[in-house]
Amino acid sequence: MLLDFEQPIAALEGKLREMKKLAEDSQVDVSEAVKALEEKIKQLKKETYANLTRWQRVQLSRHADRPYTLDYIEGFTTKFIELHGDRNVRDDKSMVGGFGEIDGRTIMFIGQQKGRNTKQRQLRNFGMPNPEGYRKALRLMKMAEKFNKPIVTFIDTPGAFPGMEAEERGQGEAIARNLKEMFMLKVPVICIVIGEGASGGALGIAIGDRVFMLENTWYSVISPENCSTILWRSWDYKEQAADAMKVTAKDMLEFKLIDGIIKEPLGGAHTEPEKMINTLRKHILKTLDELEQIPAQERISQRIDNFSSMGVVQEL
């Protein structure tokens, strides 16, 4: 799937393939021309991805080939046992979680999961959890706390499911309870936005000691399209909405709403998923080493102080 701003790069890559094929078929030496074109493509990529607009980063965050939660978990764990159900209603397939092992260290992984085709998207409810998904996540967090295991959450959702049945089962209460309980968890908690971070649906598993975002992701109270619809009664102003809301990882870091940005491979996480998975794995282990040096009660106090200091209060 090519995005609009990727078209010029794709055109050059097509010419490069043709040139290489011509060299093979005719035995003509075009190594210099190939080298020059490869350098031109590399330079164009650098310029393109260094100057992406906020809306273009939103588009990249939704790329169909980006690694999802289970791709990361299966990519850097040697053993992973998925756990199911909230012990109340049912198993929400849009929220996945379980114990995984990295270098002999057991970690509880939790995250929203999207699908890659129509059938998977329906199964995963397009990455939009119901209340039972958030209650399942909280159950797994409490289990991790019981066995003194760190927690890593992956955020990638267009929002909590807004259906009437979800509201009837207490969507707001489920998210609110997660926020309250996550503040008081005695084990280290790392939260990483790997794609879309929309509204309370994202925040419901995003209270942690460290909150990170991948380079081409977004985090906001509402999506640019829905913001455009509310303000202008049309989706046509989504680019302006993205700029006005300042939704990118760079914006969030400037606002001190996150603790860091994890760099993606040139072109986005989907271009070199294995490299991205390895980068994230190293980042998680390094951060856990830092957090485990801090006493539990001090970690909780820092977590509360960090989130309490967010935002601006203007006294009249």
PDB file of C-alpha atoms in Angstrom:
ATOM      1  CA  MET A   1       0.000   0.000   0.000  1.00  0.00           C
ATOM      2  CA  LEU A   2       1.560   3.280  -1.155  1.00  0.00           C
ATOM      3  CA  LEU A   3       0.756   6.626   0.417  1.00  0.00           C
ATOM      4  CA  ASP A   4       0.652   9.776  -1.725  1.00  0.00           C
ATOM      5  CA  PHE A   5       4.003  11.107  -0.557  1.00  0.00           C
ATOM      6  CA  GLU A   6       5.657   7.722  -1.225  1.00  0.00           C
ATOM      7  CA  GLN A   7       4.794   7.758  -4.946  1.00  0.00           C
ATOM      8  CA  PRO A   8       7.975   9.594  -6.136  1.00  0.00           C
ATOM      9  CA  ILE A   9      10.146   7.141  -4.180  1.00  0.00           C
ATOM     10  CA  ALA A  10       8.246   4.159  -5.601  1.00  0.00           C
ATOM     11  CA  ALA A  11       8.689   5.523  -9.148  1.00  0.00           C
ATOM     12  CA  LEU A  12      12.478   5.705  -8.708  1.00  0.00           C
ATOM     13  CA  GLU A  13      12.575   2.233  -7.143  1.00  0.00           C
ATOM     14  CA  GLY A  14      10.656   0.945 -10.184  1.00  0.00           C
ATOM     15  CA  LYS A  15      13.278   2.474 -12.496  1.00  0.00           C
ATOM     16  CA  LEU A  16      16.020   0.881 -10.409  1.00  0.00           C
ATOM     17  CA  ARG A  17      14.450  -2.569 -10.785  1.00  0.00           C
ATOM     18  CA  GLU A  18      14.135  -2.051 -14.545  1.00  0.00           C
ATOM     19  CA  MET A  19      17.768  -0.984 -14.778  1.00  0.00           C
ATOM     20  CA  LYS A  20      18.961  -4.051 -12.859  1.00  0.00           C
ATOM     21  CA  LYS A  21      16.837  -6.349 -15.026  1.00  0.00           C
ATOM     22  CA  LEU A  22      18.225  -4.724 -18.184  1.00  0.00           C
ATOM     23  CA  ALA A  23      21.756  -5.315 -16.937  1.00  0.00           C
ATOM     24  CA  GLU A  24      20.999  -8.993 -16.299  1.00  0.00           C
ATOM     25  CA  ASP A  25      19.318  -9.553 -19.665  1.00  0.00           C
ATOM     26  CA  SER A  26      21.781  -7.675 -21.882  1.00  0.00           C
ATOM     27  CA  GLN A  27      24.991  -8.166 -19.897  1.00  0.00           C
ATOM     28  CA  VAL A  28      25.585  -4.400 -20.055  1.00  0.00           C
ATOM     29  CA  ASP A  29      27.541  -2.811 -17.213  1.00  0.00           C
ATOM     30  CA  VAL A  30      25.284  -0.195 -15.613  1.00  0.00           C
ATOM     31  CA  SER A  31      26.786  -0.409 -12.132  1.00  0.00           C
ATOM     32  CA  GLU A  32      27.615   3.303 -12.027  1.00  0.00           C
ATOM     33  CA  ALA A  33      24.086   4.286 -13.052  1.00  0.00           C
ATOM     34  CA  VAL A  34      22.614   1.853 -10.510  1.00  0.00           C
ATOM     35  CA  LYS A  35      24.820   3.245  -7.760  1.00  0.00           C
ATOM     36  CA  ALA A  36      23.836   6.825  -8.634  1.00  0.00           C
ATOM     37  CA  LEU A  37      20.130   5.959  -8.673  1.00  0.00           C
ATOM     38  CA  GLU A  38      20.384   4.123  -5.346  1.00  0.00           C
ATOM     39  CA  GLU A  39      22.027   7.190  -3.829  1.00  0.00           C
ATOM     40  CA  LYS A  40      19.285   9.413  -5.286  1.00  0.00           C
ATOM     41  CA  ILE A  41      16.577   7.162  -3.770  1.00  0.00           C
ATOM     42  CA  LYS A  42      18.314   7.188  -0.385  1.00  0.00           C
ATOM     43  CA  GLN A  43      18.557  10.981  -0.424  1.00  0.00           C
ATOM     44  CA  LEU A  44      14.923  11.391  -1.496  1.00  0.00           C
ATOM     45  CA  LYS A  45      13.803   9.087   1.327  1.00  0.00           C
ATOM     46  CA  LYS A  46      15.767  11.092   3.879  1.00  0.00           C
ATOM     47  CA  GLU A  47      14.298  14.377   2.665  1.00  0.00           C
ATOM     48  CA  THR A  48      10.754  12.990   2.435  1.00  0.00           C
ATOM     49  CA  TYR A  49      10.589  11.345   5.862  1.00  0.00           C
ATOM     50  CA  ALA A  50      12.438  14.167   7.618  1.00  0.00           C
ATOM     51  CA  ASN A  51       9.798  16.665   6.503  1.00  0.00           C
ATOM     52  CA  LEU A  52       6.551  14.762   6.950  1.00  0.00           C
ATOM     53  CA  THR A  53       3.487  16.767   7.942  1.00  0.00           C
ATOM     54  CA  ARG A  54       1.493  15.741  11.004  1.00  0.00           C
ATOM     55  CA  TRP A  55      -1.220  14.253   8.811  1.00  0.00           C
ATOM     56  CA  GLN A  56       1.343  12.210   6.871  1.00  0.00           C
ATOM     57  CA  ARG A  57       2.636  10.748  10.141  1.00  0.00           C
ATOM     58  CA  VAL A  58      -0.953   9.846  11.047  1.00  0.00           C
ATOM     59  CA  GLN A  59      -1.186   8.036   7.711  1.00  0.00           C
ATOM     60  CA  LEU A  60       2.067   6.162   8.405  1.00  0.00           C
ATOM     61  CA  SER A  61       0.822   5.129  11.851  1.00  0.00           C
ATOM     62  CA  ARG A  62      -2.104   3.369  10.133  1.00  0.00           C
ATOM     63  CA  HIS A  63      -0.070   1.642   7.422  1.00  0.00           C
ATOM     64  CA  ALA A  64      -1.480  -1.843   6.894  1.00  0.00           C
ATOM     65  CA  ASP A  65       1.999  -3.429   6.987  1.00  0.00           C
ATOM     66  CA  ARG A  66       3.129  -1.898  10.286  1.00  0.00           C
ATOM     67  CA  PRO A  67       3.955  -4.435  13.002  1.00  0.00           C
ATOM     68  CA  TYR A  68       1.065  -4.912  15.425  1.00  0.00           C
ATOM     69  CA  THR A  69       1.146  -5.913  19.091  1.00  0.00           C
ATOM     70  CA  LEU A  70       1.419  -9.678  18.496  1.00  0.00           C
ATOM     71  CA  ASP A  71       4.135  -9.128  15.862  1.00  0.00           C
ATOM     72  CA  TYR A  72       6.289  -7.421  18.491  1.00  0.00           C
ATOM     73  CA  ILE A  73       5.517  -9.926  21.228  1.00  0.00           C
ATOM     74  CA  GLU A  74       6.187 -12.964  19.029  1.00  0.00           C
ATOM     75  CA  GLY A  75       9.224 -11.223  17.531  1.00  0.00           C
ATOM     76  CA  PHE A  76      11.163 -10.696  20.723  1.00  0.00           C
ATOM     77  CA  THR A  77       9.936 -13.371  23.128  1.00  0.00           C
ATOM     78  CA  THR A  78      11.221 -16.933  23.209  1.00  0.00           C
ATOM     79  CA  LYS A  79       8.128 -18.107  25.077  1.00  0.00           C
ATOM     80  CA  PHE A  80       4.716 -16.454  25.084  1.00  0.00           C
ATOM     81  CA  ILE A  81       1.588 -17.730  26.803  1.00  0.00           C
ATOM     82  CA  GLU A  82      -1.507 -15.753  25.822  1.00  0.00           C
ATOM     83  CA  LEU A  83      -4.139 -15.407  28.541  1.00  0.00           C
ATOM     84  CA  HIS A  84      -7.834 -14.921  27.795  1.00  0.00           C
ATOM     85  CA  GLY A  85     -11.024 -13.489  29.251  1.00  0.00           C
ATOM     86  CA  ASP A  86     -12.065 -10.972  31.891  1.00  0.00           C
ATOM     87  CA  ARG A  87     -13.732 -13.664  34.063  1.00  0.00           C
ATOM     88  CA  ASN A  88     -17.001 -11.799  33.736  1.00  0.00           C
ATOM     89  CA  VAL A  89     -18.379 -11.444  30.187  1.00  0.00           C
ATOM     90  CA  ARG A  90     -16.121 -12.881  27.449  1.00  0.00           C
ATOM     91  CA  ASP A  91     -12.703 -12.784  25.822  1.00  0.00           C
ATOM     92  CA  ASP A  92     -12.188  -9.522  23.904  1.00  0.00           C
ATOM     93  CA  LYS A  93     -10.016 -10.349  20.877  1.00  0.00           C
ATOM     94  CA  SER A  94      -9.070  -6.691  20.346  1.00  0.00           C
ATOM     95  CA  MET A  95      -7.085  -6.721  23.599  1.00  0.00           C
ATOM     96  CA  VAL A  96      -4.362  -9.368  23.869  1.00  0.00           C
ATOM     97  CA  GLY A  97      -1.986 -10.198  26.674  1.00  0.00           C
ATOM     98  CA  GLY A  98       0.063 -12.807  28.439  1.00  0.00           C
ATOM     99  CA  PHE A  99       3.436 -13.700  29.914  1.00  0.00           C
ATOM    100  CA  GLY A 100       6.440 -13.668  27.613  1.00  0.00           C
ATOM    101  CA  GLU A 101      10.130 -14.285  28.187  1.00  0.00           C
ATOM    102  CA  ILE A 102      13.037 -12.164  26.935  1.00  0.00           C
ATOM    103  CA  ASP A 103      16.579 -13.283  27.800  1.00  0.00           C
ATOM    104  CA  GLY A 104      15.250 -15.294  30.733  1.00  0.00           C
ATOM    105  CA  ARG A 105      13.213 -12.361  32.069  1.00  0.00           C
ATOM    106  CA  THR A 106       9.432 -12.870  32.361  1.00  0.00           C
ATOM    107  CA  ILE A 107       7.283  -9.881  31.388  1.00  0.00           C
ATOM    108  CA  MET A 108       3.534  -9.347  31.164  1.00  0.00           C
ATOM    109  CA  PHE A 109       2.710  -7.983  27.704  1.00  0.00           C
ATOM    110  CA  ILE A 110      -0.657  -6.324  27.023  1.00  0.00           C
ATOM    111  CA  GLY A 111      -1.870  -4.442  23.965  1.00  0.00           C
ATOM    112  CA  GLN A 112      -4.559  -3.666  21.443  1.00  0.00           C
ATOM    113  CA  GLN A 113      -4.495  -5.876  18.350  1.00  0.00           C
ATOM    114  CA  LYS A 114      -5.724  -4.998  14.857  1.00  0.00           C
ATOM    115  CA  GLY A 115      -6.260  -7.319  11.886  1.00  0.00           C
ATOM    116  CA  ARG A 116      -4.635  -7.436   8.454  1.00  0.00           C
ATOM    117  CA  ASN A 117      -7.602  -8.601   6.363  1.00  0.00           C
ATOM    118  CA  THR A 118     -11.366  -8.201   6.569  1.00  0.00           C
ATOM    119  CA  LYS A 119     -11.919 -11.375   8.598  1.00  0.00           C
ATOM    120  CA  GLN A 120      -9.166 -10.534  11.094  1.00  0.00           C
ATOM    121  CA  ARG A 121     -10.347  -6.942  11.420  1.00  0.00           C
ATOM    122  CA  GLN A 122     -13.834  -8.116  12.293  1.00  0.00           C
ATOM    123  CA  LEU A 123     -12.432 -10.629  14.798  1.00  0.00           C
ATOM    124  CA  ARG A 124     -10.268  -7.926  16.397  1.00  0.00           C
ATOM    125  CA  ASN A 125     -13.058  -5.310  16.164  1.00  0.00           C
ATOM    126  CA  PHE A 126     -10.631  -3.006  14.315  1.00  0.00           C
ATOM    127  CA  GLY A 127      -8.532  -2.683  17.475  1.00  0.00           C
ATOM    128  CA  MET A 128     -11.378  -1.098  19.459  1.00  0.00           C
ATOM    129  CA  PRO A 129     -11.763  -2.840  22.848  1.00  0.00           C
ATOM    130  CA  ASN A 130     -15.038  -3.339  24.679  1.00  0.00           C
ATOM    131  CA  PRO A 131     -15.258  -2.950  28.493  1.00  0.00           C
ATOM    132  CA  GLU A 132     -14.307  -6.617  28.896  1.00  0.00           C
ATOM    133  CA  GLY A 133     -11.082  -5.885  27.022  1.00  0.00           C
ATOM    134  CA  TYR A 134     -10.057  -3.279  29.590  1.00  0.00           C
ATOM    135  CA  ARG A 135     -11.157  -5.520  32.454  1.00  0.00           C
ATOM    136  CA  LYS A 136      -9.121  -8.351  30.942  1.00  0.00           C
ATOM    137  CA  ALA A 137      -6.102  -6.017  30.747  1.00  0.00           C
ATOM    138  CA  LEU A 138      -6.542  -5.044  34.410  1.00  0.00           C
ATOM    139  CA  ARG A 139      -6.863  -8.700  35.439  1.00  0.00           C
ATOM    140  CA  LEU A 140      -3.549  -9.456  33.728  1.00  0.00           C
ATOM    141  CA  MET A 141      -1.874  -6.427  35.322  1.00  0.00           C
ATOM    142  CA  LYS A 142      -2.991  -7.567  38.769  1.00  0.00           C
ATOM    143  CA  MET A 143      -1.688 -11.050  37.998  1.00  0.00           C
ATOM    144  CA  ALA A 144       1.691  -9.591  37.000  1.00  0.00           C
ATOM    145  CA  GLU A 145       1.759  -7.601  40.243  1.00  0.00           C
ATOM    146  CA  LYS A 146       0.946 -10.727  42.253  1.00  0.00           C
ATOM    147  CA  PHE A 147       3.944 -12.561  40.773  1.00  0.00           C
ATOM    148  CA  ASN A 148       6.161  -9.438  40.815  1.00  0.00           C
ATOM    149  CA  LYS A 149       6.602  -9.298  37.027  1.00  0.00           C
ATOM    150  CA  PRO A 150       7.031  -6.043  35.046  1.00  0.00           C
ATOM    151  CA  ILE A 151       4.330  -4.894  32.623  1.00  0.00           C
ATOM    152  CA  VAL A 152       4.741  -3.619  29.064  1.00  0.00           C
ATOM    153  CA  THR A 153       1.702  -2.280  27.202  1.00  0.00           C
ATOM    154  CA  PHE A 154       1.387  -1.565  23.477  1.00  0.00           C
ATOM    155  CA  ILE A 155      -1.089   1.141  22.451  1.00  0.00           C
ATOM    156  CA  ASP A 156      -2.598   0.962  18.958  1.00  0.00           C
ATOM    157  CA  THR A 157      -6.288   1.850  18.792  1.00  0.00           C
ATOM    158  CA  PRO A 158      -8.590   4.287  16.989  1.00  0.00           C
ATOM    159  CA  GLY A 159     -10.494   4.418  20.293  1.00  0.00           C
ATOM    160  CA  ALA A 160     -12.553   2.308  22.664  1.00  0.00           C
ATOM    161  CA  PHE A 161     -15.571   0.703  20.975  1.00  0.00           C
ATOM    162  CA  PRO A 162     -18.392   3.308  21.022  1.00  0.00           C
ATOM    163  CA  GLY A 163     -21.344   0.929  20.563  1.00  0.00           C
ATOM    164  CA  MET A 164     -24.427   1.107  22.783  1.00  0.00           C
ATOM    165  CA  GLU A 165     -23.791  -2.381  24.168  1.00  0.00           C
ATOM    166  CA  ALA A 166     -20.304  -1.311  25.263  1.00  0.00           C
ATOM    167  CA  GLU A 167     -21.750   1.672  27.112  1.00  0.00           C
ATOM    168  CA  GLU A 168     -24.369  -0.577  28.719  1.00  0.00           C
ATOM    169  CA  ARG A 169     -21.623  -2.832  30.061  1.00  0.00           C
ATOM    170  CA  GLY A 170     -19.746   0.150  31.544  1.00  0.00           C
ATOM    171  CA  GLN A 171     -17.116   1.303  29.051  1.00  0.00           C
ATOM    172  CA  GLY A 172     -16.382   4.515  30.938  1.00  0.00           C
ATOM    173  CA  GLU A 173     -16.164   2.774  34.294  1.00  0.00           C
ATOM    174  CA  ALA A 174     -13.816   0.086  32.945  1.00  0.00           C
ATOM    175  CA  ILE A 175     -11.375   2.668  31.547  1.00  0.00           C
ATOM    176  CA  ALA A 176     -11.596   4.861  34.669  1.00  0.00           C
ATOM    177  CA  ARG A 177     -10.868   1.887  36.932  1.00  0.00           C
ATOM    178  CA  ASN A 178      -7.819   1.010  34.836  1.00  0.00           C
ATOM    179  CA  LEU A 179      -6.471   4.546  35.217  1.00  0.00           C
ATOM    180  CA  LYS A 180      -6.909   4.410  38.994  1.00  0.00           C
ATOM    181  CA  GLU A 181      -5.432   0.934  39.413  1.00  0.00           C
ATOM    182  CA  MET A 182      -2.474   1.475  37.071  1.00  0.00           C
ATOM    183  CA  PHE A 183      -1.271   4.399  39.197  1.00  0.00           C
ATOM    184  CA  MET A 184      -0.913   2.059  42.170  1.00  0.00           C
ATOM    185  CA  LEU A 185       0.753  -0.966  40.541  1.00  0.00           C
ATOM    186  CA  LYS A 186       3.856  -1.976  42.512  1.00  0.00           C
ATOM    187  CA  VAL A 187       5.728  -3.377  39.514  1.00  0.00           C
ATOM    188  CA  PRO A 188       7.487  -1.409  36.725  1.00  0.00           C
ATOM    189  CA  VAL A 189       5.114  -0.364  33.923  1.00  0.00           C
ATOM    190  CA  ILE A 190       6.259   0.685  30.424  1.00  0.00           C
ATOM    191  CA  CYS A 191       3.717   1.999  27.893  1.00  0.00           C
ATOM    192  CA  ILE A 192       4.529   2.307  24.192  1.00  0.00           C
ATOM    193  CA  VAL A 193       2.378   3.848  21.449  1.00  0.00           C
ATOM    194  CA  ILE A 194       3.135   1.690  18.387  1.00  0.00           C
ATOM    195  CA  GLY A 195       0.443   3.052  16.056  1.00  0.00           C
ATOM    196  CA  GLU A 196      -2.668   5.042  16.875  1.00  0.00           C
ATOM    197  CA  GLY A 197      -3.242   6.440  20.342  1.00  0.00           C
ATOM    198  CA  ALA A 198      -6.792   7.736  20.363  1.00  0.00           C
ATOM    199  CA  SER A 199      -8.695   9.068  23.335  1.00  0.00           C
ATOM    200  CA  GLY A 200      -9.506   7.159  26.533  1.00  0.00           C
ATOM    201  CA  GLY A 201      -9.293   3.940  24.557  1.00  0.00           C
ATOM    202  CA  ALA A 202      -5.525   4.444  24.439  1.00  0.00           C
ATOM    203  CA  LEU A 203      -5.198   5.943  27.924  1.00  0.00           C
ATOM    204  CA  GLY A 204      -6.915   2.895  29.451  1.00  0.00           C
ATOM    205  CA  ILE A 205      -3.625   0.952  29.208  1.00  0.00           C
ATOM    206  CA  ALA A 206      -1.208   3.913  29.078  1.00  0.00           C
ATOM    207  CA  ILE A 207      -0.529   4.882  32.706  1.00  0.00           C
ATOM    208  CA  GLY A 208       3.051   3.878  33.384  1.00  0.00           C
ATOM    209  CA  ASP A 209       6.457   4.762  34.819  1.00  0.00           C
ATOM    210  CA  ARG A 210       7.686   5.466  31.295  1.00  0.00           C
ATOM    211  CA  VAL A 211       5.559   6.323  28.259  1.00  0.00           C
ATOM    212  CA  PHE A 212       7.190   6.165  24.826  1.00  0.00           C
ATOM    213  CA  MET A 213       6.011   6.691  21.256  1.00  0.00           C
ATOM    214  CA  LEU A 214       7.411   5.299  18.044  1.00  0.00           C
ATOM    215  CA  GLU A 215       8.539   8.025  15.656  1.00  0.00           C
ATOM    216  CA  ASN A 216       5.591   7.801  13.246  1.00  0.00           C
ATOM    217  CA  THR A 217       2.675   7.482  15.659  1.00  0.00           C
ATOM    218  CA  TRP A 218       0.065   9.838  17.103  1.00  0.00           C
ATOM    219  CA  TYR A 219      -1.583  10.372  20.469  1.00  0.00           C
ATOM    220  CA  SER A 220      -4.596  12.601  21.059  1.00  0.00           C
ATOM    221  CA  VAL A 221      -8.027  12.937  22.609  1.00  0.00           C
ATOM    222  CA  ILE A 222      -9.645  12.535  19.175  1.00  0.00           C
ATOM    223  CA  SER A 223      -8.642  11.545  15.641  1.00  0.00           C
ATOM    224  CA  PRO A 224      -8.007  14.345  13.092  1.00  0.00           C
ATOM    225  CA  GLU A 225     -10.974  13.157  10.983  1.00  0.00           C
ATOM    226  CA  ASN A 226     -13.429  13.261  13.876  1.00  0.00           C
ATOM    227  CA  CYS A 227     -12.098  16.611  15.011  1.00  0.00           C
ATOM    228  CA  SER A 228     -12.604  17.933  11.474  1.00  0.00           C
ATOM    229  CA  THR A 229     -16.147  16.548  11.443  1.00  0.00           C
ATOM    230  CA  ILE A 230     -17.041  18.296  14.709  1.00  0.00           C
ATOM    231  CA  LEU A 231     -15.489  21.655  13.855  1.00  0.00           C
ATOM    232  CA  TRP A 232     -16.112  21.883  10.104  1.00  0.00           C
ATOM    233  CA  ARG A 233     -18.877  19.298   9.566  1.00  0.00           C
ATOM    234  CA  SER A 234     -16.603  17.538   7.078  1.00  0.00           C
ATOM    235  CA  TRP A 235     -13.574  15.217   6.964  1.00  0.00           C
ATOM    236  CA  ASP A 236     -11.967  17.479   4.345  1.00  0.00           C
ATOM    237  CA  TYR A 237     -10.103  19.518   6.972  1.00  0.00           C
ATOM    238  CA  LYS A 238      -8.336  16.610   8.675  1.00  0.00           C
ATOM    239  CA  GLU A 239      -4.879  17.967   7.768  1.00  0.00           C
ATOM    240  CA  GLN A 240      -5.645  21.287   9.460  1.00  0.00           C
ATOM    241  CA  ALA A 241      -7.099  19.437  12.439  1.00  0.00           C
ATOM    242  CA  ALA A 242      -3.926  17.333  12.825  1.00  0.00           C
ATOM    243  CA  ASP A 243      -1.811  20.509  12.784  1.00  0.00           C
ATOM    244  CA  ALA A 244      -4.071  22.311  15.245  1.00  0.00           C
ATOM    245  CA  MET A 245      -4.142  19.396  17.707  1.00  0.00           C
ATOM    246  CA  LYS A 246      -0.372  18.708  17.480  1.00  0.00           C
ATOM    247  CA  VAL A 247      -0.695  14.944  17.635  1.00  0.00           C
ATOM    248  CA  THR A 248       2.789  13.621  16.754  1.00  0.00           C
ATOM    249  CA  ALA A 249       5.449  12.076  18.972  1.00  0.00           C
ATOM    250  CA  LYS A 250       7.573  15.224  18.642  1.00  0.00           C
ATOM    251  CA  ASP A 251       4.630  17.356  19.834  1.00  0.00           C
ATOM    252  CA  MET A 252       3.946  15.055  22.781  1.00  0.00           C
ATOM    253  CA  LEU A 253       7.596  15.179  23.868  1.00  0.00           C
ATOM    254  CA  GLU A 254       7.611  18.987  23.688  1.00  0.00           C
ATOM    255  CA  PHE A 255       4.470  19.051  25.849  1.00  0.00           C
ATOM    256  CA  LYS A 256       6.207  16.660  28.307  1.00  0.00           C
ATOM    257  CA  LEU A 257       3.358  14.165  27.939  1.00  0.00           C
ATOM    258  CA  ILE A 258       5.726  11.305  27.045  1.00  0.00           C
ATOM    259  CA  ASP A 259       9.235  10.331  28.158  1.00  0.00           C
ATOM    260  CA  GLY A 260      10.852   9.641  24.812  1.00  0.00           C
ATOM    261  CA  ILE A 261      10.620   8.841  21.106  1.00  0.00           C
ATOM    262  CA  ILE A 262      11.786   5.516  19.692  1.00  0.00           C
ATOM    263  CA  LYS A 263      13.266   5.974  16.225  1.00  0.00           C
ATOM    264  CA  GLU A 264      11.856   3.927  13.351  1.00  0.00           C
ATOM    265  CA  PRO A 265      13.749   2.630  10.285  1.00  0.00           C
ATOM    266  CA  LEU A 266      13.870   5.088   7.380  1.00  0.00           C
ATOM    267  CA  GLY A 267      10.461   4.911   5.702  1.00  0.00           C
ATOM    268  CA  GLY A 268       8.601   3.664   8.770  1.00  0.00           C
ATOM    269  CA  ALA A 269       8.380   0.532  10.948  1.00  0.00           C
ATOM    270  CA  HIS A 270       6.726  -1.429   8.109  1.00  0.00           C
ATOM    271  CA  THR A 271       9.783  -1.124   5.825  1.00  0.00           C
ATOM    272  CA  GLU A 272      12.059  -3.114   8.169  1.00  0.00           C
ATOM    273  CA  PRO A 273       9.855  -4.805  10.787  1.00  0.00           C
ATOM    274  CA  GLU A 274      12.617  -7.063  12.115  1.00  0.00           C
ATOM    275  CA  LYS A 275      14.864  -4.068  12.739  1.00  0.00           C
ATOM    276  CA  MET A 276      12.016  -2.240  14.472  1.00  0.00           C
ATOM    277  CA  ILE A 277      11.229  -5.251  16.659  1.00  0.00           C
ATOM    278  CA  ASN A 278      14.890  -5.579  17.668  1.00  0.00           C
ATOM    279  CA  THR A 279      15.141  -1.852  18.443  1.00  0.00           C
ATOM    280  CA  LEU A 280      12.047  -1.999  20.645  1.00  0.00           C
ATOM    281  CA  ARG A 281      13.291  -5.112  22.419  1.00  0.00           C
ATOM    282  CA  LYS A 282      16.560  -3.407  23.390  1.00  0.00           C
ATOM    283  CA  HIS A 283      14.689  -0.287  24.503  1.00  0.00           C
ATOM    284  CA  ILE A 284      12.344  -2.283  26.749  1.00  0.00           C
ATOM    285  CA  LEU A 285      15.186  -4.191  28.437  1.00  0.00           C
ATOM    286  CA  LYS A 286      17.231  -1.024  28.986  1.00  0.00           C
ATOM    287  CA  THR A 287      14.250   0.812  30.499  1.00  0.00           C
ATOM    288  CA  LEU A 288      13.353  -2.123  32.763  1.00  0.00           C
ATOM    289  CA  ASP A 289      16.925  -2.202  34.076  1.00  0.00           C
ATOM    290  CA  GLU A 290      16.553   1.470  35.047  1.00  0.00           C
ATOM    291  CA  LEU A 291      13.107   1.087  36.624  1.00  0.00           C
ATOM    292  CA  GLU A 292      13.987  -1.995  38.667  1.00  0.00           C
ATOM    293  CA  GLN A 293      16.623   0.037  40.530  1.00  0.00           C
ATOM    294  CA  ILE A 294      13.879   2.280  41.964  1.00  0.00           C
ATOM    295  CA  PRO A 295      11.961   1.073  45.076  1.00  0.00           C
ATOM    296  CA  ALA A 296       8.305   0.244  44.389  1.00  0.00           C
ATOM    297  CA  GLN A 297       6.819   2.987  46.572  1.00  0.00           C
ATOM    298  CA  GLU A 298       9.107   5.599  45.033  1.00  0.00           C
ATOM    299  CA  ARG A 299       8.104   4.446  41.530  1.00  0.00           C
ATOM    300  CA  ILE A 300       4.423   4.862  42.415  1.00  0.00           C
ATOM    301  CA  SER A 301       5.036   8.363  43.801  1.00  0.00           C
ATOM    302  CA  GLN A 302       6.976   9.369  40.679  1.00  0.00           C
ATOM    303  CA  ARG A 303       4.236   7.948  38.449  1.00  0.00           C
ATOM    304  CA  ILE A 304       1.528   9.949  40.237  1.00  0.00           C
ATOM    305  CA  ASP A 305       3.618  13.143  40.270  1.00  0.00           C
ATOM    306  CA  ASN A 306       4.454  12.773  36.578  1.00  0.00           C
ATOM    307  CA  PHE A 307       0.833  12.533  35.438  1.00  0.00           C
ATOM    308  CA  SER A 308      -0.372  15.115  37.973  1.00  0.00           C
ATOM    309  CA  SER A 309       2.049  17.685  36.534  1.00  0.00           C
ATOM    310  CA  MET A 310       0.636  17.388  33.011  1.00  0.00           C
ATOM    311  CA  GLY A 311      -1.389  20.211  31.568  1.00  0.00           C
ATOM    312  CA  VAL A 312      -1.664  23.887  32.436  1.00  0.00           C
ATOM    313  CA  VAL A 313      -3.705  25.365  35.256  1.00  0.00           C
ATOM    314  CA  GLN A 314      -4.603  29.053  35.047  1.00  0.00           C
ATOM    315  CA  GLU A 315      -5.949  30.603  38.221  1.00  0.00           C
ATOM    316  CA  LEU A 316      -8.363  33.523  37.842  1.00  0.00           C
TER     317      LEU A 316
END
